[in-house]
PDB file of C-alpha atoms in Angstrom:
ATOM      1  CA  MET O   1     -85.985 189.178  12.145  1.00  0.00           C
ATOM      2  CA  ASN O   2     -84.117 186.421  10.386  1.00  0.00           C
ATOM      3  CA  THR O   3     -81.097 185.467  12.521  1.00  0.00           C
ATOM      4  CA  SER O   4     -79.043 184.350   9.533  1.00  0.00           C
ATOM      5  CA  THR O   5     -78.880 187.901   8.173  1.00  0.00           C
ATOM      6  CA  ARG O   6     -78.581 189.653  11.515  1.00  0.00           C
ATOM      7  CA  ASP O   7     -75.251 191.281  12.259  1.00  0.00           C
ATOM      8  CA  ASN O   8     -73.902 189.575  15.340  1.00  0.00           C
ATOM      9  CA  SER O   9     -71.751 192.533  16.431  1.00  0.00           C
ATOM     10  CA  THR O  10     -74.776 194.808  16.988  1.00  0.00           C
ATOM     11  CA  SER O  11     -76.348 192.702  19.711  1.00  0.00           C
ATOM     12  CA  PRO O  12     -74.730 193.277  23.120  1.00  0.00           C
ATOM     13  CA  ARG O  13     -75.863 189.853  24.341  1.00  0.00           C
ATOM     14  CA  ARG O  14     -74.230 187.949  21.530  1.00  0.00           C
ATOM     15  CA  ARG O  15     -71.102 186.292  22.846  1.00  0.00           C
ATOM     16  CA  LEU O  16     -68.520 184.128  21.251  1.00  0.00           C
ATOM     17  CA  GLY O  17     -69.752 180.557  21.222  1.00  0.00           C
ATOM     18  CA  VAL O  18     -67.864 177.317  20.763  1.00  0.00           C
ATOM     19  CA  LYS O  19     -68.408 177.423  16.998  1.00  0.00           C
ATOM     20  CA  ASP O  20     -66.956 180.940  16.882  1.00  0.00           C
ATOM     21  CA  LEU O  21     -63.942 179.959  18.991  1.00  0.00           C
ATOM     22  CA  VAL O  22     -63.268 176.982  16.732  1.00  0.00           C
ATOM     23  CA  THR O  23     -63.531 179.206  13.652  1.00  0.00           C
ATOM     24  CA  ILE O  24     -61.134 181.758  15.157  1.00  0.00           C
ATOM     25  CA  GLY O  25     -58.718 178.982  16.178  1.00  0.00           C
ATOM     26  CA  ILE O  26     -58.700 177.307  12.785  1.00  0.00           C
ATOM     27  CA  CYS O  27     -58.261 180.623  10.990  1.00  0.00           C
ATOM     28  CA  GLY O  28     -55.440 181.660  13.340  1.00  0.00           C
ATOM     29  CA  VAL O  29     -53.575 178.411  12.706  1.00  0.00           C
ATOM     30  CA  LEU O  30     -54.219 178.653   8.968  1.00  0.00           C
ATOM     31  CA  ALA O  31     -52.881 182.237   8.870  1.00  0.00           C
ATOM     32  CA  MET O  32     -49.721 181.137  10.696  1.00  0.00           C
ATOM     33  CA  VAL O  33     -49.245 178.210   8.308  1.00  0.00           C
ATOM     34  CA  ILE O  34     -49.573 180.576   5.346  1.00  0.00           C
ATOM     35  CA  ASN O  35     -47.120 183.036   6.936  1.00  0.00           C
ATOM     36  CA  THR O  36     -44.654 180.240   7.645  1.00  0.00           C
ATOM     37  CA  VAL O  37     -44.803 178.783   4.141  1.00  0.00           C
ATOM     38  CA  ILE O  38     -44.460 182.176   2.457  1.00  0.00           C
ATOM     39  CA  GLY O  39     -41.636 183.088   4.846  1.00  0.00           C
ATOM     40  CA  MET O  40     -39.815 179.851   4.045  1.00  0.00           C
ATOM     41  CA  ILE O  41     -40.193 180.395   0.310  1.00  0.00           C
ATOM     42  CA  LEU O  42     -38.861 183.949   0.623  1.00  0.00           C
ATOM     43  CA  THR O  43     -35.945 183.073   2.922  1.00  0.00           C
ATOM     44  CA  PRO O  44     -33.364 183.667   0.160  1.00  0.00           C
ATOM     45  CA  ILE O  45     -34.326 187.356  -0.090  1.00  0.00           C
ATOM     46  CA  TYR O  46     -34.273 188.155   3.657  1.00  0.00           C
ATOM     47  CA  GLY O  47     -30.889 189.853   3.451  1.00  0.00           C
ATOM     48  CA  PHE O  48     -31.755 192.481   0.872  1.00  0.00           C
ATOM     49  CA  ALA O  49     -35.557 192.698   1.126  1.00  0.00           C
ATOM     50  CA  TYR O  50     -36.386 191.980   4.763  1.00  0.00           C
ATOM     51  CA  PRO O  51     -39.414 194.340   4.993  1.00  0.00           C
ATOM     52  CA  VAL O  52     -40.909 192.884   1.817  1.00  0.00           C
ATOM     53  CA  VAL O  53     -41.165 189.416   3.352  1.00  0.00           C
ATOM     54  CA  GLY O  54     -43.503 190.565   6.144  1.00  0.00           C
ATOM     55  CA  GLY O  55     -45.654 192.433   3.652  1.00  0.00           C
ATOM     56  CA  LEU O  56     -45.988 189.441   1.358  1.00  0.00           C
ATOM     57  CA  CYS O  57     -46.826 187.154   4.277  1.00  0.00           C
ATOM     58  CA  ALA O  58     -49.550 189.581   5.334  1.00  0.00           C
ATOM     59  CA  LEU O  59     -50.832 189.856   1.766  1.00  0.00           C
ATOM     60  CA  PHE O  60     -51.394 186.115   1.493  1.00  0.00           C
ATOM     61  CA  SER O  61     -52.828 185.585   4.977  1.00  0.00           C
ATOM     62  CA  ALA O  62     -55.100 188.661   5.005  1.00  0.00           C
ATOM     63  CA  PRO O  63     -58.006 186.910   3.241  1.00  0.00           C
ATOM     64  CA  VAL O  64     -58.131 184.356   6.064  1.00  0.00           C
ATOM     65  CA  TYR O  65     -58.446 187.150   8.643  1.00  0.00           C
ATOM     66  CA  VAL O  66     -61.041 189.108   6.659  1.00  0.00           C
ATOM     67  CA  LEU O  67     -63.221 186.044   6.025  1.00  0.00           C
ATOM     68  CA  MET O  68     -62.953 184.981   9.674  1.00  0.00           C
ATOM     69  CA  SER O  69     -63.830 188.475  10.882  1.00  0.00           C
ATOM     70  CA  TYR O  70     -66.814 188.686   8.561  1.00  0.00           C
ATOM     71  CA  ARG O  71     -68.033 185.190   9.458  1.00  0.00           C
ATOM     72  CA  VAL O  72     -67.774 185.511  13.254  1.00  0.00           C
ATOM     73  CA  ALA O  73     -68.555 189.260  13.443  1.00  0.00           C
ATOM     74  CA  LYS O  74     -68.524 189.436  17.243  1.00  0.00           C
ATOM     75  CA  ARG O  75     -66.562 191.532  19.671  1.00  0.00           C
ATOM     76  CA  GLY O  76     -63.356 189.883  20.777  1.00  0.00           C
ATOM     77  CA  THR O  77     -62.692 188.174  17.460  1.00  0.00           C
ATOM     78  CA  ALA O  78     -59.576 190.163  16.538  1.00  0.00           C
ATOM     79  CA  VAL O  79     -57.928 189.961  19.944  1.00  0.00           C
ATOM     80  CA  LEU O  80     -58.482 186.182  20.116  1.00  0.00           C
ATOM     81  CA  PHE O  81     -57.152 185.743  16.574  1.00  0.00           C
ATOM     82  CA  TYR O  82     -53.952 187.597  17.456  1.00  0.00           C
ATOM     83  CA  LEU O  83     -53.700 185.810  20.798  1.00  0.00           C
ATOM     84  CA  ILE O  84     -53.681 182.484  18.946  1.00  0.00           C
ATOM     85  CA  ILE O  85     -50.991 183.790  16.601  1.00  0.00           C
ATOM     86  CA  ALA O  86     -48.999 184.999  19.638  1.00  0.00           C
ATOM     87  CA  ILE O  87     -49.204 181.570  21.278  1.00  0.00           C
ATOM     88  CA  ILE O  88     -48.139 179.820  18.085  1.00  0.00           C
ATOM     89  CA  SER O  89     -45.260 182.289  17.671  1.00  0.00           C
ATOM     90  CA  ALA O  90     -44.116 181.646  21.230  1.00  0.00           C
ATOM     91  CA  LEU O  91     -43.829 177.888  20.651  1.00  0.00           C
ATOM     92  CA  PRO O  92     -40.588 178.100  18.625  1.00  0.00           C
ATOM     93  CA  GLY O  93     -39.195 180.763  20.968  1.00  0.00           C
ATOM     94  CA  PHE O  94     -40.465 184.088  19.652  1.00  0.00           C
ATOM     95  CA  PHE O  95     -41.785 185.148  23.067  1.00  0.00           C
ATOM     96  CA  TYR O  96     -40.818 188.757  22.427  1.00  0.00           C
ATOM     97  CA  MET O  97     -43.551 188.957  19.764  1.00  0.00           C
ATOM     98  CA  ILE O  98     -46.400 188.350  22.241  1.00  0.00           C
ATOM     99  CA  PRO O  99     -46.714 192.009  23.374  1.00  0.00           C
ATOM    100  CA  PHE O 100     -46.758 193.202  19.758  1.00  0.00           C
ATOM    101  CA  TYR O 101     -49.535 190.772  18.788  1.00  0.00           C
ATOM    102  CA  LEU O 102     -51.598 191.580  21.872  1.00  0.00           C
ATOM    103  CA  ALA O 103     -51.166 195.323  21.301  1.00  0.00           C
ATOM    104  CA  ALA O 104     -52.301 194.832  17.705  1.00  0.00           C
ATOM    105  CA  GLY O 105     -55.321 192.863  18.917  1.00  0.00           C
ATOM    106  CA  LEU O 106     -56.330 195.545  21.402  1.00  0.00           C
ATOM    107  CA  ILE O 107     -55.886 198.346  18.868  1.00  0.00           C
ATOM    108  CA  CYS O 108     -57.916 196.395  16.313  1.00  0.00           C
ATOM    109  CA  GLU O 109     -60.697 195.674  18.807  1.00  0.00           C
ATOM    110  CA  THR O 110     -60.861 199.367  19.611  1.00  0.00           C
ATOM    111  CA  ILE O 111     -61.281 200.167  15.913  1.00  0.00           C
ATOM    112  CA  LEU O 112     -63.860 197.401  15.435  1.00  0.00           C
ATOM    113  CA  TRP O 113     -65.896 198.282  18.537  1.00  0.00           C
ATOM    114  CA  ARG O 114     -68.583 200.123  16.548  1.00  0.00           C
ATOM    115  CA  PRO O 115     -71.724 198.234  15.513  1.00  0.00           C
ATOM    116  CA  ARG O 116     -71.370 196.360  12.218  1.00  0.00           C
ATOM    117  CA  ALA O 117     -67.652 197.166  12.056  1.00  0.00           C
ATOM    118  CA  TYR O 118     -66.706 193.507  11.602  1.00  0.00           C
ATOM    119  CA  ARG O 119     -68.715 193.505   8.372  1.00  0.00           C
ATOM    120  CA  ASN O 120     -66.893 196.562   7.021  1.00  0.00           C
ATOM    121  CA  GLY O 121     -64.221 195.476   4.539  1.00  0.00           C
ATOM    122  CA  MET O 122     -62.254 198.721   4.842  1.00  0.00           C
ATOM    123  CA  LEU O 123     -62.051 198.509   8.637  1.00  0.00           C
ATOM    124  CA  ASN O 124     -60.965 194.879   8.393  1.00  0.00           C
ATOM    125  CA  ALA O 125     -58.237 195.869   5.961  1.00  0.00           C
ATOM    126  CA  VAL O 126     -57.075 198.669   8.266  1.00  0.00           C
ATOM    127  CA  THR O 127     -56.971 196.382  11.283  1.00  0.00           C
ATOM    128  CA  TYR O 128     -54.977 193.769   9.417  1.00  0.00           C
ATOM    129  CA  MET O 129     -52.544 196.460   8.272  1.00  0.00           C
ATOM    130  CA  ILE O 130     -52.084 197.432  11.914  1.00  0.00           C
ATOM    131  CA  PHE O 131     -51.256 193.812  12.661  1.00  0.00           C
ATOM    132  CA  GLY O 132     -48.753 193.810   9.781  1.00  0.00           C
ATOM    133  CA  ILE O 133     -47.087 196.935  11.145  1.00  0.00           C
ATOM    134  CA  MET O 134     -46.854 195.476  14.655  1.00  0.00           C
ATOM    135  CA  PHE O 135     -45.487 192.241  13.199  1.00  0.00           C
ATOM    136  CA  SER O 136     -42.808 194.162  11.306  1.00  0.00           C
ATOM    137  CA  ILE O 137     -41.834 196.228  14.343  1.00  0.00           C
ATOM    138  CA  GLY O 138     -41.558 193.099  16.460  1.00  0.00           C
ATOM    139  CA  SER O 139     -39.496 191.309  13.821  1.00  0.00           C
ATOM    140  CA  TYR O 140     -36.769 193.931  14.126  1.00  0.00           C
ATOM    141  CA  LEU O 141     -36.648 193.735  17.921  1.00  0.00           C
ATOM    142  CA  PRO O 142     -33.772 191.200  18.140  1.00  0.00           C
ATOM    143  CA  ILE O 143     -31.628 193.406  15.921  1.00  0.00           C
ATOM    144  CA  TYR O 144     -32.312 196.417  18.164  1.00  0.00           C
ATOM    145  CA  LEU O 145     -31.821 194.532  21.407  1.00  0.00           C
ATOM    146  CA  PHE O 146     -28.853 192.371  20.517  1.00  0.00           C
ATOM    147  CA  GLY O 147     -27.297 194.257  17.602  1.00  0.00           C
ATOM    148  CA  ASP O 148     -24.071 192.585  16.553  1.00  0.00           C
ATOM    149  CA  GLY O 149     -24.783 189.618  18.806  1.00  0.00           C
ATOM    150  CA  ASP O 150     -27.860 188.761  16.732  1.00  0.00           C
ATOM    151  CA  VAL O 151     -25.833 189.075  13.526  1.00  0.00           C
ATOM    152  CA  LYS O 152     -23.075 186.837  14.918  1.00  0.00           C
ATOM    153  CA  ALA O 153     -25.600 184.252  16.106  1.00  0.00           C
ATOM    154  CA  SER O 154     -27.245 184.196  12.672  1.00  0.00           C
ATOM    155  CA  LYS O 155     -23.874 183.594  11.027  1.00  0.00           C
ATOM    156  CA  GLN O 156     -23.123 180.752  13.433  1.00  0.00           C
ATOM    157  CA  HIS O 157     -26.414 179.080  12.536  1.00  0.00           C
ATOM    158  CA  GLY O 158     -25.496 178.938   8.867  1.00  0.00           C
ATOM    159  CA  ALA O 159     -26.984 182.117   7.433  1.00  0.00           C
ATOM    160  CA  ARG O 160     -25.182 183.684   4.506  1.00  0.00           C
ATOM    161  CA  ARG O 161     -22.686 186.323   5.614  1.00  0.00           C
ATOM    162  CA  ARG O 162     -23.721 189.056   3.146  1.00  0.00           C
ATOM    163  CA  ALA O 163     -27.428 188.591   3.848  1.00  0.00           C
ATOM    164  CA  VAL O 164     -26.980 188.766   7.612  1.00  0.00           C
ATOM    165  CA  GLU O 165     -24.753 191.840   7.409  1.00  0.00           C
ATOM    166  CA  ARG O 166     -27.421 193.710   5.432  1.00  0.00           C
ATOM    167  CA  MET O 167     -30.257 192.992   7.893  1.00  0.00           C
ATOM    168  CA  PRO O 168     -29.326 195.676  10.492  1.00  0.00           C
ATOM    169  CA  ARG O 169     -29.492 198.216   7.688  1.00  0.00           C
ATOM    170  CA  TRP O 170     -33.268 197.641   7.515  1.00  0.00           C
ATOM    171  CA  ALA O 171     -33.810 198.076  11.245  1.00  0.00           C
TER     172      ALA O 171
END
């Protein structure tokens, strides 16, 4: 059997190698860079279209995840990808997002546990949508936890008053 056409996720002995870990790491960083750039570009619409920003970030970074998943196609790929995103998110202080990313990774691994699932475009799309949902839920957490305090802090850091006052409406 030609190993170049063999599906790596069907063999129980196939483990993530160094090449796979590097691919997952590069793709995780690239997805975060894309999310950050798109988020920065869309900053002016946060106040009245907060949920749209997360969706657009996911739309532009999804191809990176799907290509990485298809290329590596081994168990553990999704959870490591989201772990890298969680670590990168924690660097600027978004520690509260770590449980959401890890939960998304575990849910996605459960969905992708079947043989050849990593090569299934529909399952990859579903798992990335789950990540997008967990990302959106986690993004609203400061508003739920701190309520008016989060709004006041945003105003003190220079955010526009009208935009900040509309954000709790989305939560």
